[in-house]
mmCIF file with all atom_site columns, C-alpha atoms in Angstrom:
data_model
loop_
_atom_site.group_PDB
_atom_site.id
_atom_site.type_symbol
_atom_site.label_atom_id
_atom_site.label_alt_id
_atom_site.label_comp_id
_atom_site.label_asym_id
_atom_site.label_entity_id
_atom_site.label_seq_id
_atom_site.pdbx_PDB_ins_code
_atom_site.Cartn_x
_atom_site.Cartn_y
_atom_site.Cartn_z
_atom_site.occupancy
_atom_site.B_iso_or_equiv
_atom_site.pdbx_formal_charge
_atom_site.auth_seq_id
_atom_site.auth_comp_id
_atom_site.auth_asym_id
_atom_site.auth_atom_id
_atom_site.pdbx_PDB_model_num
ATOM 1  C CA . UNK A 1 1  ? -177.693 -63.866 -3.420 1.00 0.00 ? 222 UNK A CA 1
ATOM 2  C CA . UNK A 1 2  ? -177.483 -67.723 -3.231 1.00 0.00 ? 223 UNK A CA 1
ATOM 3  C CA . UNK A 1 3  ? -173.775 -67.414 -5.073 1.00 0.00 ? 224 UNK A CA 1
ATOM 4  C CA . UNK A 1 4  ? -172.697 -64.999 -2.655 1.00 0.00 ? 225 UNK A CA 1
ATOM 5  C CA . UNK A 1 5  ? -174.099 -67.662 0.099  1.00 0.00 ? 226 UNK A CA 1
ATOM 6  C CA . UNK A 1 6  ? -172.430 -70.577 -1.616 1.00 0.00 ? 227 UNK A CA 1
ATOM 7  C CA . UNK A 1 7  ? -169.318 -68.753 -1.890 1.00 0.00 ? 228 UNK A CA 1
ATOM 8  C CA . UNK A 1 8  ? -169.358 -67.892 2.136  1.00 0.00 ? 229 UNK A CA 1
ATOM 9  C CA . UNK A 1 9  ? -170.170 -71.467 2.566  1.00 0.00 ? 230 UNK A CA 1
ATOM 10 C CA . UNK A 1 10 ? -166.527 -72.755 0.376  1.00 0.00 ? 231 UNK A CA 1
ATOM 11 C CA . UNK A 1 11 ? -164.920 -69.888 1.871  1.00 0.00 ? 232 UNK A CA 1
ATOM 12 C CA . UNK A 1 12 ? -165.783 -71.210 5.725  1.00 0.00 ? 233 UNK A CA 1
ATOM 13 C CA . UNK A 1 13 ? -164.826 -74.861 4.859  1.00 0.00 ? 234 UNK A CA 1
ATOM 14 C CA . UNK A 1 14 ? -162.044 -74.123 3.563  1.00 0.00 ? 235 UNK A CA 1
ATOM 15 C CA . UNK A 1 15 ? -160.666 -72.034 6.617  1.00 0.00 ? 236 UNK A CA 1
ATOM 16 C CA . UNK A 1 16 ? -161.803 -74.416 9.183  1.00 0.00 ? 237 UNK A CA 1
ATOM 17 C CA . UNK A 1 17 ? -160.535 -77.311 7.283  1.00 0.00 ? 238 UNK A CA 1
ATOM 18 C CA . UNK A 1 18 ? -156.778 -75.960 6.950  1.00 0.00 ? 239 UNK A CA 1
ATOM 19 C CA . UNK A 1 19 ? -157.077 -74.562 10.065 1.00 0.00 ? 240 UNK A CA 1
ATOM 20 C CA . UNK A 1 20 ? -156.897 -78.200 12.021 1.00 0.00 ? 241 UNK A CA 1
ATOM 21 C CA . UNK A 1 21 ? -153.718 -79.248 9.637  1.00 0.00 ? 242 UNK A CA 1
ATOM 22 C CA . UNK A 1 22 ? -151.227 -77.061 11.332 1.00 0.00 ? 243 UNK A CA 1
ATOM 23 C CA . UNK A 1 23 ? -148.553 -78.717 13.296 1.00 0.00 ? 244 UNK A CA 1
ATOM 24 C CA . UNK A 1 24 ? -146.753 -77.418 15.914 1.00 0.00 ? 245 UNK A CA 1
ATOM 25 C CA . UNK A 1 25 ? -143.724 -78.299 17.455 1.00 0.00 ? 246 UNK A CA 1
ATOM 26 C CA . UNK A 1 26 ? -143.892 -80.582 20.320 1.00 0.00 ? 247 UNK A CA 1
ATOM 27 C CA . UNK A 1 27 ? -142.071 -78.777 23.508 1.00 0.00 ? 248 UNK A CA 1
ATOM 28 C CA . UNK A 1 28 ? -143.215 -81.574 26.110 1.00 0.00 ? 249 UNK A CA 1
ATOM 29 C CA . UNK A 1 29 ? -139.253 -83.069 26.373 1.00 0.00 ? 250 UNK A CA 1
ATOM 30 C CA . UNK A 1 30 ? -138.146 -79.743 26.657 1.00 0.00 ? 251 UNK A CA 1
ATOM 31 C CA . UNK A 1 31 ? -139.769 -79.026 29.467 1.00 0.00 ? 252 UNK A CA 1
ATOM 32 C CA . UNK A 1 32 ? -139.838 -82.254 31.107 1.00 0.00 ? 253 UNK A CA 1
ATOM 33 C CA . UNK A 1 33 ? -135.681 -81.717 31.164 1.00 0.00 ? 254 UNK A CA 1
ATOM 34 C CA . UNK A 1 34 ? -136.617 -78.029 32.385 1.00 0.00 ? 255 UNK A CA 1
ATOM 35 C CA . UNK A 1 35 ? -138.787 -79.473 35.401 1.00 0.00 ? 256 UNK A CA 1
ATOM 36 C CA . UNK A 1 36 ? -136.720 -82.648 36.208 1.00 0.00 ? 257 UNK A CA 1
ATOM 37 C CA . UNK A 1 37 ? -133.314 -81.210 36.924 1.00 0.00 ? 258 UNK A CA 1
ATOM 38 C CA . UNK A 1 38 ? -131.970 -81.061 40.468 1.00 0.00 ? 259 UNK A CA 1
ATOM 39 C CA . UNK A 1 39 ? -130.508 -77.713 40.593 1.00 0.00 ? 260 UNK A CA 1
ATOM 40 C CA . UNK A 1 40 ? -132.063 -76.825 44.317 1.00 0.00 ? 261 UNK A CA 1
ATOM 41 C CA . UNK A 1 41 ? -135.165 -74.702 42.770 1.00 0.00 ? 262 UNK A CA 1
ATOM 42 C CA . UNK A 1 42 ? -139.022 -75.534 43.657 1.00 0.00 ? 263 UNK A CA 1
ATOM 43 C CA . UNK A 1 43 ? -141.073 -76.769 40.835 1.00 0.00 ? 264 UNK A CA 1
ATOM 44 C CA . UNK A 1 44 ? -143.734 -74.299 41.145 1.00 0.00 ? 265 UNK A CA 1
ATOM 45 C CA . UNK A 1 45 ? -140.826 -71.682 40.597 1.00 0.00 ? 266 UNK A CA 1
ATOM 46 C CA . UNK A 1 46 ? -138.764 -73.156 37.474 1.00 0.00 ? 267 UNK A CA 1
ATOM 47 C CA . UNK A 1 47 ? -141.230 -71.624 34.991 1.00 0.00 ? 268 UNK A CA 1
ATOM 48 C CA . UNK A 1 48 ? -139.334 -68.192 35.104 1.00 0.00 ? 269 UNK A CA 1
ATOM 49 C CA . UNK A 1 49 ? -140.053 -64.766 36.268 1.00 0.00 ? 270 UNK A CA 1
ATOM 50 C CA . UNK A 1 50 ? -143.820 -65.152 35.718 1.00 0.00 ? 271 UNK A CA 1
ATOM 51 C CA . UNK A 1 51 ? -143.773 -68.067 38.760 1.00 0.00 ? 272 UNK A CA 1
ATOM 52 C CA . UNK A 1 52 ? -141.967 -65.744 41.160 1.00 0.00 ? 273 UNK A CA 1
ATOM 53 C CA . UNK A 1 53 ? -144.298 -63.142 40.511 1.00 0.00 ? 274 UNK A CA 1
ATOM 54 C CA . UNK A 1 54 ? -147.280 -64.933 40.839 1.00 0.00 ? 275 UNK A CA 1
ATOM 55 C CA . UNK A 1 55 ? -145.884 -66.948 43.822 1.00 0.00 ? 276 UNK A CA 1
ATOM 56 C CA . UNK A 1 56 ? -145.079 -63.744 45.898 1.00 0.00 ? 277 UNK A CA 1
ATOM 57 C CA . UNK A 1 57 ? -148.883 -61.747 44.179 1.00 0.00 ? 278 UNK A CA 1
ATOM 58 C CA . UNK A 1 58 ? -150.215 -64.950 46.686 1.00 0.00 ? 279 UNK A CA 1
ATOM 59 C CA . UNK A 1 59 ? -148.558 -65.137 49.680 1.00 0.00 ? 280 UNK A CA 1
ATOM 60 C CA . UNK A 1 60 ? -149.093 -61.116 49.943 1.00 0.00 ? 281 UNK A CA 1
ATOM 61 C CA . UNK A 1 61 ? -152.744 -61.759 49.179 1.00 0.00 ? 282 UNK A CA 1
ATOM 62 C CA . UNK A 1 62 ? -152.499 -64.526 51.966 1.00 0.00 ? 283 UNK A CA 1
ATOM 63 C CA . UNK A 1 63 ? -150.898 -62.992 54.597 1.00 0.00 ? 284 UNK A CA 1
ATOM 64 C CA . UNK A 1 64 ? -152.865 -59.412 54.208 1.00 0.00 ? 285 UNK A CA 1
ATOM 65 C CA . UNK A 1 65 ? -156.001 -61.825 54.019 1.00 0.00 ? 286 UNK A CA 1
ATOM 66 C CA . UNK A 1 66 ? -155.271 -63.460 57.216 1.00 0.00 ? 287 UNK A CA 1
ATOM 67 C CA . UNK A 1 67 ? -154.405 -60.067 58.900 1.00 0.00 ? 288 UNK A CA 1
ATOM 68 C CA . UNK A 1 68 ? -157.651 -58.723 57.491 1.00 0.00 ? 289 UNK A CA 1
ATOM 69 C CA . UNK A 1 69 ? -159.732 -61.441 58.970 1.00 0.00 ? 290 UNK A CA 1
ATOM 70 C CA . UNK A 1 70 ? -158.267 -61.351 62.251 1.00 0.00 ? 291 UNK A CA 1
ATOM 71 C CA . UNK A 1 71 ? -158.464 -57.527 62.690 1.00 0.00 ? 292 UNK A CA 1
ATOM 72 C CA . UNK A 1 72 ? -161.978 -58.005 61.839 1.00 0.00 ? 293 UNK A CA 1
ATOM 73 C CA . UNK A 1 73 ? -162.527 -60.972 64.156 1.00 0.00 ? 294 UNK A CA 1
ATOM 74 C CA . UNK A 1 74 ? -161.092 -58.498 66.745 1.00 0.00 ? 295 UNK A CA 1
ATOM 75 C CA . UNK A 1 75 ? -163.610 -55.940 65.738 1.00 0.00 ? 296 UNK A CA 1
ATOM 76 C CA . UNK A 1 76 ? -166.294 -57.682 66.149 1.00 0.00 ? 297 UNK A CA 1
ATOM 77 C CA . UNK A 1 77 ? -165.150 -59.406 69.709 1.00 0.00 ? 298 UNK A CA 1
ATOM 78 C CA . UNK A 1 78 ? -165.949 -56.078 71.022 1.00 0.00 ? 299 UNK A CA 1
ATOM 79 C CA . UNK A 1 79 ? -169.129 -54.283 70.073 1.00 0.00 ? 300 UNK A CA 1
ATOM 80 C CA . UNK A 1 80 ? -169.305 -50.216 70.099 1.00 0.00 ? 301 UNK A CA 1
ATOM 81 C CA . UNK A 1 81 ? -171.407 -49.223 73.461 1.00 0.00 ? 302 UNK A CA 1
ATOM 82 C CA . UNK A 1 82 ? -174.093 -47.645 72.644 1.00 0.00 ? 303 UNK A CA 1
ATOM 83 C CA . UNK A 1 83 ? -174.964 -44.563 74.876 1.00 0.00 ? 304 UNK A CA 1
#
């Protein structure tokens, strides 16, 4: 039982040792060129289809937010009568 423990233990180190030597490429001048040019597009849109998406998803959940709140602030300005 303590080999099979020791074992685990070499096992784990091993992993989380190799694990942190990885490299990956660095894509930060990539997209700095992507986000710096001047071709008439909003930052917050440059990223793609994704940023469209999400940008419209919001300003749908805005606007029927707003319309929400003031249809219930207009429900509320008049109270039911009660008989």
């Amino acid at each position: 039982m303590l080999r099979n423990l020791l074992g685990l233990r070499q096992i784990a180190q091993r992993t989380i040792s190799t694990a942190s030597r990885r490299h990956f490429e660095n894509k930060v001048p990539e997209k700095q060129k992507l986000f710096q040019e001047d071709d008439g597009i909003p930052v917050h849109l440059k990223g793609g289809v994704a940023d469209a998406i999400l940008y419209r998803l919001t300003m749908v959940l805005t606007v029927g937010g707003t319309a929400y709140a003031i249809y219930q602030l207009a429900v509320a300005s008049f109270p039911k009568k009660q008989d």
